[in-house]
Coordinates of C-alpha atoms (C1' of nucleotides) in Angstrom, one line a residue:
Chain A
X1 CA 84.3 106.8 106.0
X2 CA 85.1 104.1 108.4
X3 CA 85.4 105.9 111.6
X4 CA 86.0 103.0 114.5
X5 CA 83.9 101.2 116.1
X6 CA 80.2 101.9 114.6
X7 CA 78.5 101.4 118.1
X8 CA 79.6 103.0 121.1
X9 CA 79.7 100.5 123.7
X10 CA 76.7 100.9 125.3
X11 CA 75.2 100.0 122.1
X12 CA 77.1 96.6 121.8
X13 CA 74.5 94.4 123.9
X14 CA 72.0 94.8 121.1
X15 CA 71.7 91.2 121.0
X16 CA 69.2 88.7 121.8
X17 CA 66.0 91.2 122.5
X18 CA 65.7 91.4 125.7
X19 CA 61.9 91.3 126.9
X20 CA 60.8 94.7 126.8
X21 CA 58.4 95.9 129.4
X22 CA 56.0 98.4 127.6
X23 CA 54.7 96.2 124.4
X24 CA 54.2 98.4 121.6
X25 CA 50.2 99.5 120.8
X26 CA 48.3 97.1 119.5
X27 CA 50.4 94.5 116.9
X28 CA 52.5 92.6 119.6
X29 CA 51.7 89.9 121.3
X30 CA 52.6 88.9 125.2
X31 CA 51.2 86.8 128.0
X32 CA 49.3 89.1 129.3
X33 CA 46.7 87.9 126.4
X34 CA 47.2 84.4 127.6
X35 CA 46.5 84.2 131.2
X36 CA 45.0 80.7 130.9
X37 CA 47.6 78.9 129.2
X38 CA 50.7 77.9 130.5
X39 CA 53.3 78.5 127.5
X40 CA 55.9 76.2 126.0
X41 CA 59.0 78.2 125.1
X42 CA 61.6 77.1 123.0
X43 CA 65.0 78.0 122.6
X44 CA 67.1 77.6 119.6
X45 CA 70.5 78.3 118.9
X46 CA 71.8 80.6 115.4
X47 CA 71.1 78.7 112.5
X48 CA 68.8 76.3 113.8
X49 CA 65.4 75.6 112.7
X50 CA 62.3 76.0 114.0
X51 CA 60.3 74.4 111.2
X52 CA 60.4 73.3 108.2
X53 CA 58.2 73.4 105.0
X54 CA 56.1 69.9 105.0
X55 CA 56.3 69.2 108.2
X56 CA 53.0 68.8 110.0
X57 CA 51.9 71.6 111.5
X58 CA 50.6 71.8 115.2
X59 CA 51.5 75.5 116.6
X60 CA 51.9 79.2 115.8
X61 CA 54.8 80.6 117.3
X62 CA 55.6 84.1 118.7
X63 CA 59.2 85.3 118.6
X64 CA 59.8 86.2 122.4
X65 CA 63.8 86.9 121.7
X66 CA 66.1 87.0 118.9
X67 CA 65.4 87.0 115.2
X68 CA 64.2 84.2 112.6
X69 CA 63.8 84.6 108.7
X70 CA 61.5 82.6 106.9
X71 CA 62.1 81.4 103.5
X72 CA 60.0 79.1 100.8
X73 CA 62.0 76.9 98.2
X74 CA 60.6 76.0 94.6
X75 CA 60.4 72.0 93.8
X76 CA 63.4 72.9 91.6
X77 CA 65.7 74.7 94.4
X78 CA 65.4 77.9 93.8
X79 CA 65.0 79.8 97.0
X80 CA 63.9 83.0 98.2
X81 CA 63.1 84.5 102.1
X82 CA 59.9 86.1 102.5
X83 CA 60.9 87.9 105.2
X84 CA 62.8 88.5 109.0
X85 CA 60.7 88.6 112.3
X86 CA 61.5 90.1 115.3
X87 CA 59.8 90.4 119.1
X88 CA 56.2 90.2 119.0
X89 CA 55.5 88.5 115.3
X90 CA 53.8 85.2 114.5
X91 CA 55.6 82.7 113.2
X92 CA 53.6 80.0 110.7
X93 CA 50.1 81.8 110.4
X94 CA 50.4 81.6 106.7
X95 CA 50.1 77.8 107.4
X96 CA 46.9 78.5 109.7
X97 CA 44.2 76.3 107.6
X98 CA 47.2 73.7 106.3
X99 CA 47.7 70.6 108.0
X100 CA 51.5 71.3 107.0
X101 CA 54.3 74.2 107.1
X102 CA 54.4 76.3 103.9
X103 CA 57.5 77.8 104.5
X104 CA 61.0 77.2 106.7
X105 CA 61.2 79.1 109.5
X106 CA 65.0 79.6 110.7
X107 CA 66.9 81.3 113.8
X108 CA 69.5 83.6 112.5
X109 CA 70.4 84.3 116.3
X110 CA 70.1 82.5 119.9
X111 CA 66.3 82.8 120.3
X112 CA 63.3 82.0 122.2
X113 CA 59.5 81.7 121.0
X114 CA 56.7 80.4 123.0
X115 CA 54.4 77.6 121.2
X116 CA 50.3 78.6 120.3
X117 CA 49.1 75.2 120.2
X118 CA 46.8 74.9 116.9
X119 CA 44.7 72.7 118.9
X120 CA 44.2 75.2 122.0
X121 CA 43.6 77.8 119.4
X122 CA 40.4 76.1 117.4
X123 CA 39.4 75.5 121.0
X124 CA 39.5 76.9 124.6
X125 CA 41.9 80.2 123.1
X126 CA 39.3 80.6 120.4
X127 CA 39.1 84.4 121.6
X128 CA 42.7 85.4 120.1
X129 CA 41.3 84.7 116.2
X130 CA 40.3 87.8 115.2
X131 CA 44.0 88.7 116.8
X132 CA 45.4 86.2 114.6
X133 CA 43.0 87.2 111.5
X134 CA 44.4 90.9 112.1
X135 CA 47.9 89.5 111.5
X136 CA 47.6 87.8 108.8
X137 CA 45.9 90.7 106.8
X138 CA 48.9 92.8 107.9
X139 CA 51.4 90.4 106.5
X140 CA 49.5 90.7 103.2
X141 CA 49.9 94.3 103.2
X142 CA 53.6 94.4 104.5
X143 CA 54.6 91.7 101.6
X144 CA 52.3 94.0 99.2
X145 CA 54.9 97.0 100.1
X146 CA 57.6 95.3 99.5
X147 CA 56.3 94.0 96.5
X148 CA 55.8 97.2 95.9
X149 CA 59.8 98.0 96.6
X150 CA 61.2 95.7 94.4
X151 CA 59.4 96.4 91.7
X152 CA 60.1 99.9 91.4
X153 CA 63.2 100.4 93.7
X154 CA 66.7 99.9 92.4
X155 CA 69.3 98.3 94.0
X156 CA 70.7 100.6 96.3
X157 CA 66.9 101.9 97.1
X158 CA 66.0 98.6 98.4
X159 CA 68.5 98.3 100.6
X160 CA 68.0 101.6 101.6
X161 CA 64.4 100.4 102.2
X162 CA 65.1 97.3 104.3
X163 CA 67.8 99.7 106.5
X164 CA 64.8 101.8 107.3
X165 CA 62.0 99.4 107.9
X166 CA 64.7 97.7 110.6
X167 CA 65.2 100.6 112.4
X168 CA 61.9 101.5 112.5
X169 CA 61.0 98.1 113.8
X170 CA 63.8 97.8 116.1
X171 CA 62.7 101.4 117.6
X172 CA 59.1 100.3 118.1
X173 CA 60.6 97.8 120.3
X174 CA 62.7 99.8 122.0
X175 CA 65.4 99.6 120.8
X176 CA 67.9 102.4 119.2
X177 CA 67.1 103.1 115.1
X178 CA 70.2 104.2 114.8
X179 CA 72.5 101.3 115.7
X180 CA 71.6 98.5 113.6
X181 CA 73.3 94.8 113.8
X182 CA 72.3 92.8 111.2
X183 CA 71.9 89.3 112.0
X184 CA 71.4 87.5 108.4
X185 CA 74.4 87.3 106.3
X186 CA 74.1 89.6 103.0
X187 CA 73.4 86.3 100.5
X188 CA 69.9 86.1 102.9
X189 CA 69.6 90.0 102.5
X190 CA 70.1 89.5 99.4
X191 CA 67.0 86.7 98.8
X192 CA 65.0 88.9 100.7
X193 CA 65.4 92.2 98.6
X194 CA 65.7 89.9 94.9
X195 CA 69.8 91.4 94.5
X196 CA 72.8 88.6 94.4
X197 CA 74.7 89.3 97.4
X198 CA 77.1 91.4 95.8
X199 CA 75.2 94.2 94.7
X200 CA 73.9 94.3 98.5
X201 CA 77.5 94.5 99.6
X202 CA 78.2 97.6 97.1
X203 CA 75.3 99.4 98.0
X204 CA 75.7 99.1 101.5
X205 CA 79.6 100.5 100.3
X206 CA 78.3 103.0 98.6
X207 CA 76.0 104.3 100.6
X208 CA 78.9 104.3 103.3
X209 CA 81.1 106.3 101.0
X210 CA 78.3 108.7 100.7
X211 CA 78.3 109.2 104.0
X212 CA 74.6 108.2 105.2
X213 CA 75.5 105.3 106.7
X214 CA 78.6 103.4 108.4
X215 CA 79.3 99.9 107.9
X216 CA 81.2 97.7 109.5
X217 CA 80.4 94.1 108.1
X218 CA 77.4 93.9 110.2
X219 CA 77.3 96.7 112.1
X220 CA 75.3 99.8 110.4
X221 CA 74.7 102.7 112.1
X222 CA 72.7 105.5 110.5
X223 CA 74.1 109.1 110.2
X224 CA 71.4 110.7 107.9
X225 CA 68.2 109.3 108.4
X226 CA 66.3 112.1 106.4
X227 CA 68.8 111.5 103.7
X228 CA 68.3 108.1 103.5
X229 CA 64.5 108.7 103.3
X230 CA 64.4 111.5 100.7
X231 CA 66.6 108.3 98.7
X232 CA 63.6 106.7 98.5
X233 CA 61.2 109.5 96.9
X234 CA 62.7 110.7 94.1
X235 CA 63.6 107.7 91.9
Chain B
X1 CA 53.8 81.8 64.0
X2 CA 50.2 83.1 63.9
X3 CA 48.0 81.0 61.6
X4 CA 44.3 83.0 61.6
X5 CA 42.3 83.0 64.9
X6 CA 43.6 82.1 68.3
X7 CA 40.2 81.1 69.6
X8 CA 38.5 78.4 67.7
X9 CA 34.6 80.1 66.9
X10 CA 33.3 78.1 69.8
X11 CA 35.7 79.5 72.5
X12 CA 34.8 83.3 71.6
X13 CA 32.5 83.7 74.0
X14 CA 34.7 83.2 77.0
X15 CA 34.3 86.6 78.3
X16 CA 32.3 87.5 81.7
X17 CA 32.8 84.6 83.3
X18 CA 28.7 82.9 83.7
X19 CA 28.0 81.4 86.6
X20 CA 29.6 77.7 87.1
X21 CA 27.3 74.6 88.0
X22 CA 30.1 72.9 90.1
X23 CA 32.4 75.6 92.1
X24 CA 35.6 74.5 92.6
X25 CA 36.6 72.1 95.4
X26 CA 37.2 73.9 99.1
X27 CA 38.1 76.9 97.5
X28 CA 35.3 78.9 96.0
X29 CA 33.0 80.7 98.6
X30 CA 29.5 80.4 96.8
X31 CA 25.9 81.2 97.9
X32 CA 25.6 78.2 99.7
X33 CA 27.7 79.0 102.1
X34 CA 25.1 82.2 103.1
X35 CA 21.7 81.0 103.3
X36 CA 20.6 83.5 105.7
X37 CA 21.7 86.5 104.2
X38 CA 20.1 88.1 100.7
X39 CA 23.7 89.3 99.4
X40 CA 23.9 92.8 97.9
X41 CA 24.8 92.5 94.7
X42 CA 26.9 95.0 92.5
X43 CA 28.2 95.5 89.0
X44 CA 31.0 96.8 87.8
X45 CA 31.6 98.0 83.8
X46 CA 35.2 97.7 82.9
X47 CA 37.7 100.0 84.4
X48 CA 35.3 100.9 86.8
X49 CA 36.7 100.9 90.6
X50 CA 35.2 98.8 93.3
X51 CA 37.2 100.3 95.9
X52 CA 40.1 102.6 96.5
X53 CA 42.7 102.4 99.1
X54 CA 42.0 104.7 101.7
X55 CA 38.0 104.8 101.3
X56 CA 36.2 103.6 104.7
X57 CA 36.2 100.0 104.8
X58 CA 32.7 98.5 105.2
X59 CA 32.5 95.5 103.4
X60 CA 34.4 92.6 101.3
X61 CA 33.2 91.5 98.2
X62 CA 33.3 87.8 96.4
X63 CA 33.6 88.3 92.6
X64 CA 30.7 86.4 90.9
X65 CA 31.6 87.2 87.1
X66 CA 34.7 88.8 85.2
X67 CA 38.0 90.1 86.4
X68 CA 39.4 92.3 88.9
X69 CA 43.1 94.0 89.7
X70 CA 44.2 95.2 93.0
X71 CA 47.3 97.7 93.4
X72 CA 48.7 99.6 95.7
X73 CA 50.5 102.7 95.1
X74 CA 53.1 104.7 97.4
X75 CA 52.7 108.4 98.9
X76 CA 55.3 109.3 96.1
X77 CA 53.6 107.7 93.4
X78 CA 54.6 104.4 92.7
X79 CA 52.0 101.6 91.6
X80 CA 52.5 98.1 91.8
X81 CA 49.6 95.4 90.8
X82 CA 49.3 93.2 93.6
X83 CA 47.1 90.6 91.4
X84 CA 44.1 89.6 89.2
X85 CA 40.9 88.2 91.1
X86 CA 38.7 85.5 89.4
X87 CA 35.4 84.6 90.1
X88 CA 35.3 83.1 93.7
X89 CA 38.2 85.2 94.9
X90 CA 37.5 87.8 97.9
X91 CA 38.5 91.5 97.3
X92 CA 39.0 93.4 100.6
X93 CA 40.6 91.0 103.0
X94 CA 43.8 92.4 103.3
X95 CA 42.0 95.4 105.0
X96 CA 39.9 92.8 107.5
X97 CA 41.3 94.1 110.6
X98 CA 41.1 98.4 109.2
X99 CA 39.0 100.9 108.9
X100 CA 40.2 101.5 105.1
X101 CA 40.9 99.8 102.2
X102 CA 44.8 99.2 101.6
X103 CA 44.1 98.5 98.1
X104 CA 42.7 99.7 95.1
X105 CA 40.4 97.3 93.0
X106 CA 39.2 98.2 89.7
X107 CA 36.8 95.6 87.3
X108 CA 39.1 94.8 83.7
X109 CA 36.0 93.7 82.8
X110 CA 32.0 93.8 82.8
X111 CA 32.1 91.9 86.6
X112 CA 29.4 90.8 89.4
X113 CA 30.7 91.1 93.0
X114 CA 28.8 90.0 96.2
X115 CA 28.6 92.2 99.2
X116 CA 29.9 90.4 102.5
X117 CA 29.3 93.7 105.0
X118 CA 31.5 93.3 107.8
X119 CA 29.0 94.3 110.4
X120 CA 27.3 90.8 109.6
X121 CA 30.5 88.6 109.6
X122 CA 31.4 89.8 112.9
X123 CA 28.1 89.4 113.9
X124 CA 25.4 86.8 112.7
X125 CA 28.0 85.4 109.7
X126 CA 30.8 84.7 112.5
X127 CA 31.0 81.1 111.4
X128 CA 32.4 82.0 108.0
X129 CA 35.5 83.2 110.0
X130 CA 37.4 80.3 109.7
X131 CA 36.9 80.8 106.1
X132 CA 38.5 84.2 105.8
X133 CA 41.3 83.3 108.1
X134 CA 41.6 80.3 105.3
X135 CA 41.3 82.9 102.3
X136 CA 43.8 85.2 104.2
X137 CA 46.8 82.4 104.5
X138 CA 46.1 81.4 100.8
X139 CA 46.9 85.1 99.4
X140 CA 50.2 84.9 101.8
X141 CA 51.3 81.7 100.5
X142 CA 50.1 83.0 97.0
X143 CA 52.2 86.0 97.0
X144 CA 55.1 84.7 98.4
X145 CA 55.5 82.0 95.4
X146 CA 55.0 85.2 93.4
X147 CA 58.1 87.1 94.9
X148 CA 60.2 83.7 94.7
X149 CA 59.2 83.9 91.1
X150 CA 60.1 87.5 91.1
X151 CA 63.3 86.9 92.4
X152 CA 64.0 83.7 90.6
X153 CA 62.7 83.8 87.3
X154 CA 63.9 85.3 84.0
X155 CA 61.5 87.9 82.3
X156 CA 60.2 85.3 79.9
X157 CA 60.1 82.8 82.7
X158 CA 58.0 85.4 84.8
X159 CA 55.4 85.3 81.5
X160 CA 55.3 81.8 81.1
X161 CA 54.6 81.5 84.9
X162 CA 51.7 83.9 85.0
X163 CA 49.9 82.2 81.8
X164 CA 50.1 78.9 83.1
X165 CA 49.4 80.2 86.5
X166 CA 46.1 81.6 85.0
X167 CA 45.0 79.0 82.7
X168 CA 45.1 76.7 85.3
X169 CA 42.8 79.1 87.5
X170 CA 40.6 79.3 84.3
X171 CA 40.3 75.6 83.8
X172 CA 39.3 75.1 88.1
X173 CA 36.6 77.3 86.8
X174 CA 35.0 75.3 84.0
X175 CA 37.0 77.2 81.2
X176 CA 39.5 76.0 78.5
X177 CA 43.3 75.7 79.9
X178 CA 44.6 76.8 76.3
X179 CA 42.5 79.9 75.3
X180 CA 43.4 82.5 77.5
X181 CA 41.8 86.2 77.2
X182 CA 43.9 88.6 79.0
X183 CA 41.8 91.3 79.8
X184 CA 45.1 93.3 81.6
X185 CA 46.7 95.3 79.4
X186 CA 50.6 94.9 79.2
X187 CA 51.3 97.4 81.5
X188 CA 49.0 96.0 84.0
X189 CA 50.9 92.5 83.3
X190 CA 54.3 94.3 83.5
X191 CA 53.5 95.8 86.6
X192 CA 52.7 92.6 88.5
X193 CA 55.2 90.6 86.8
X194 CA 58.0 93.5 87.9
X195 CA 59.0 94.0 83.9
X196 CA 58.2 96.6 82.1
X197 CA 55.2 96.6 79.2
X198 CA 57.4 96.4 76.4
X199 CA 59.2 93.5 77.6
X200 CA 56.4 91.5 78.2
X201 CA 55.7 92.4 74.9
X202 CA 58.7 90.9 73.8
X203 CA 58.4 87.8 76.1
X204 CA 55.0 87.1 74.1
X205 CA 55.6 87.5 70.9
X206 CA 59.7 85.5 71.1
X207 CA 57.4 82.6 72.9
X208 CA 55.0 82.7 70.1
X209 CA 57.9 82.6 67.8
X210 CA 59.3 79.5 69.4
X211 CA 55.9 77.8 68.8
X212 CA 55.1 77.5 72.4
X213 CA 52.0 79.6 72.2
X214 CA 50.2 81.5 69.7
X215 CA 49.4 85.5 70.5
X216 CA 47.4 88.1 69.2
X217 CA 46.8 91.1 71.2
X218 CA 45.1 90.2 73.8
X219 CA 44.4 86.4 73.1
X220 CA 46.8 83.6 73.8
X221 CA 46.5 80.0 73.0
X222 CA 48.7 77.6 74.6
X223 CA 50.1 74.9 72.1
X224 CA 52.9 73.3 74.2
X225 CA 51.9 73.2 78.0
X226 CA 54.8 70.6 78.2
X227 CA 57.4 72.6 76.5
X228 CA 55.9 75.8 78.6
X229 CA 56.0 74.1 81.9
X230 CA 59.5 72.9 81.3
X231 CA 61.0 76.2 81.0
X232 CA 60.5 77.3 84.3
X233 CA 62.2 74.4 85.9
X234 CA 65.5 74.7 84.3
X235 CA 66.6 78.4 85.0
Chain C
dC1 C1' 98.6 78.7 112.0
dG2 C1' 95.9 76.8 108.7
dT3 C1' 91.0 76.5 107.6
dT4 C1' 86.5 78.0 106.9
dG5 C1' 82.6 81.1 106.0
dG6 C1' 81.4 85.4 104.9
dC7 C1' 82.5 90.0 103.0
dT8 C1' 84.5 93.1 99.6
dT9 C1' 86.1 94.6 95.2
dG10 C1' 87.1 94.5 90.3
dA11 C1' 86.3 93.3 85.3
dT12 C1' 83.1 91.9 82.1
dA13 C1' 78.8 90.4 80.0
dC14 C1' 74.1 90.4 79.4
dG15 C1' 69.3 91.2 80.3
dC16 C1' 66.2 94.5 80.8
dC17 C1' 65.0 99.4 80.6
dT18 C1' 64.5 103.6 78.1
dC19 C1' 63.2 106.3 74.3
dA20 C1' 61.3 106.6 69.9
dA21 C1' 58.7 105.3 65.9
dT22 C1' 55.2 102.6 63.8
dG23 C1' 51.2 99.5 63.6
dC24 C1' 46.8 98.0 64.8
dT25 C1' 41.9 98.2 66.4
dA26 C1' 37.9 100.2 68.0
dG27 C1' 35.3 104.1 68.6
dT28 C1' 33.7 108.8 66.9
dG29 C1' 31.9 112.3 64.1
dG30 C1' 31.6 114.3 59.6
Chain D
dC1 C1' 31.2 105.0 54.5
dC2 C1' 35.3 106.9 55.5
dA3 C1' 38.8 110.1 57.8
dC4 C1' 40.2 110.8 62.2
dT5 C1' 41.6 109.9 66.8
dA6 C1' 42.9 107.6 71.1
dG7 C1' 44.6 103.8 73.3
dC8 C1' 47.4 99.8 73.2
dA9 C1' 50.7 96.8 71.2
dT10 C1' 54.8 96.0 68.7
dT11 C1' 59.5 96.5 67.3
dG12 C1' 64.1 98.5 67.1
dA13 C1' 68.4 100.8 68.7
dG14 C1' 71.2 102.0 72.4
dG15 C1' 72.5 102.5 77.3
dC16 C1' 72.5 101.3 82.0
dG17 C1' 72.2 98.5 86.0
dT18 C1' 72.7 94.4 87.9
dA19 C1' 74.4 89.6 87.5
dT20 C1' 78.3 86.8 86.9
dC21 C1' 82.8 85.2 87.6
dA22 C1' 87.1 85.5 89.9
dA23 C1' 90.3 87.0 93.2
dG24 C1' 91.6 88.6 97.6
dC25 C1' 90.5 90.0 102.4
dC26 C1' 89.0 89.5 107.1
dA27 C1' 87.5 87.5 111.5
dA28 C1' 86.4 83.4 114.0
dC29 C1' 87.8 79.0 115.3
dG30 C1' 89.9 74.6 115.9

DNA sequence: CGTTGGCTTGATACGCCTCAATGCTAGTGG
DNA sequence: CCACTAGCATTGAGGCGTATCAAGCCAACG
């Protein structure tokens, strides 16, 4: 099924997310909102981490470029990541009315995010809550789908489900949703959809044999999208 | 295992929940909080629906007395439970920021709710803002311990976690932390906890055969918290 | 060129699902 | 008061899907 290279080469630079001049309606966020602030940014390299569960907490963070996962840990180690964020989401709001993190928010790729001071937030920028309010009701909902997804999907439909939500993401931002490179190894994939890494790697396999997808270790490019959605309709 | 009643005579009467003298600390929205506004009040017989997902969304609603679910199902028919609302819990903030309910939520018991329309909290009851963004980062940090449970824990373990997670929601209310009434039916239970109804079944009635608790039907008394709590930490 | 981290694949085991039958309780009508 | 029913809960038998364990592979890197 393995057919070459899965991207062509104008695809390759798929990268770090460049910043993309027409925001998408409505959900992200840029500076135009913040005309009276001037923004810290902060860069971080692949595998570094932004914050940690614990630690005080002092800003909200919006993912300008690249691609972070966040992931919460039980007192006895067991871990799980509650999800990946891309251009445009909030990092931290679920630690809003904490004086500390709740979860750990990691760069999976060379990354930028600009800093929403809690402090400016309660005060002079008081104007973007509802904004952030309107987030935080839509993570509810997107981790209610997915709870929704692993509790009725199997294996291979989960994966098909996280293949599908990426591209769609990816192409709200402007990006191709056919070309995919995924950024978090398939043990973090894994944690994300509940599967041991494993069954991840055979589905993503399998569906290749099938012929809906190619897979190249990271590199996935979609060949049949309306396949892969009629996958997810008739269990 | 099961030696007559679960519920000694005196803890029969624990179901719709009365109103509680001292709410709980930080957490429990109460009439206090709205002295300028004469609540609309509402009640609800069992199995009646509150709200459906997709009905115009004019209002959230504080539950008072008894016990609400809230599910969401997919356009192919899929239903997941999302969770189980106690009195001083807030039905309809995952919609805050849309026009329509993402949810359904339907009473599993004789229930009171409290009418918050959101033409007055985005008006004259702004200050209670702060409150909902609160409410709104709680149920994210809520869910995701449930999908690290979900992806973590063994079926029993998943059982074990949801009775001492609501025993200790019943005892913050003023109720008994070892006489639980489930007033979900195992399917409900299975649905939230990602198993199916049979196996929570089995779940139940091998926990009540190791002595840990003691079932029948629909009431559980906790006889080993210890010994419970224990088996989650070890997988 | 060896090392390392991540990915793939196979063999096997086990936990949970599925299907099916039975039991229990509350509610209904004769 | 007692069949009768409907809805849930329980239990068992068997199969399937995913986890587990183990080995080998590949690409990146020092």
């Amino acid at each position: 099924m393995w057919d070459g290279q899965v991207f062509p080469d104008s695809c390759m630079q798929v990268g770090p997310f460049e910043p993309c001049q027409e925001p998408h309606a409505g959900t992200v966020i840029n500076a135009a909102l913040f005309p009276n602030i001037t923004m810290q940014c902060r860069r971080l390299q692949s595998r570094q981490c932004l914050f940690r569960a614990g630690q005080p907490c002092r800003a909200l963070f919006i993912v300008n470029a690249g691609l972070f996962k966040t992931s919460v840990l039980s007192e006895d180690g067991r871990e799980r990541v509650t999800g990946f964020h891309l251009r445009g989401e909030l990092l931290g709001i679920d630690s809003f009315d904490m004086p500390t993190y709740a979860c750990d928010a990691i760069a999976l790729d060379t990354s930028e995010v600009w800093e929403l001071p809690l402090s400016w937030l309660k005060g002079e920028g008081s104007d973007l809550l509802p904004f952030i309010t309107g987030m935080l009701a839509a993570e509810i909902r997107r981790d209610w789908r997915w709870m929704l997804a692993l509790g009725t999907l199997s294996a291979e439909q989960r994966v098909v489900a996280f293949l599908l939500d990426l591209a769609a993401r990816l192409q709200s931002l402007g990006y191709s949703a056919q070309y995919l490179l995924l950024r978090m190894t398939r043990a973090d994939l894994g944690s994300f959809l509940a599967l041991q890494l494993e069954t991840v790697t055979r589905a993503l396999s399998h569906l290749d044999a099938t012929g809906v997808i190619a897979v190249n270790r990271r590199e996935i490019r979609i060949r049949d999208e309306t396949r892969l959605r009629s996958m997810l309709t008739c269990p």
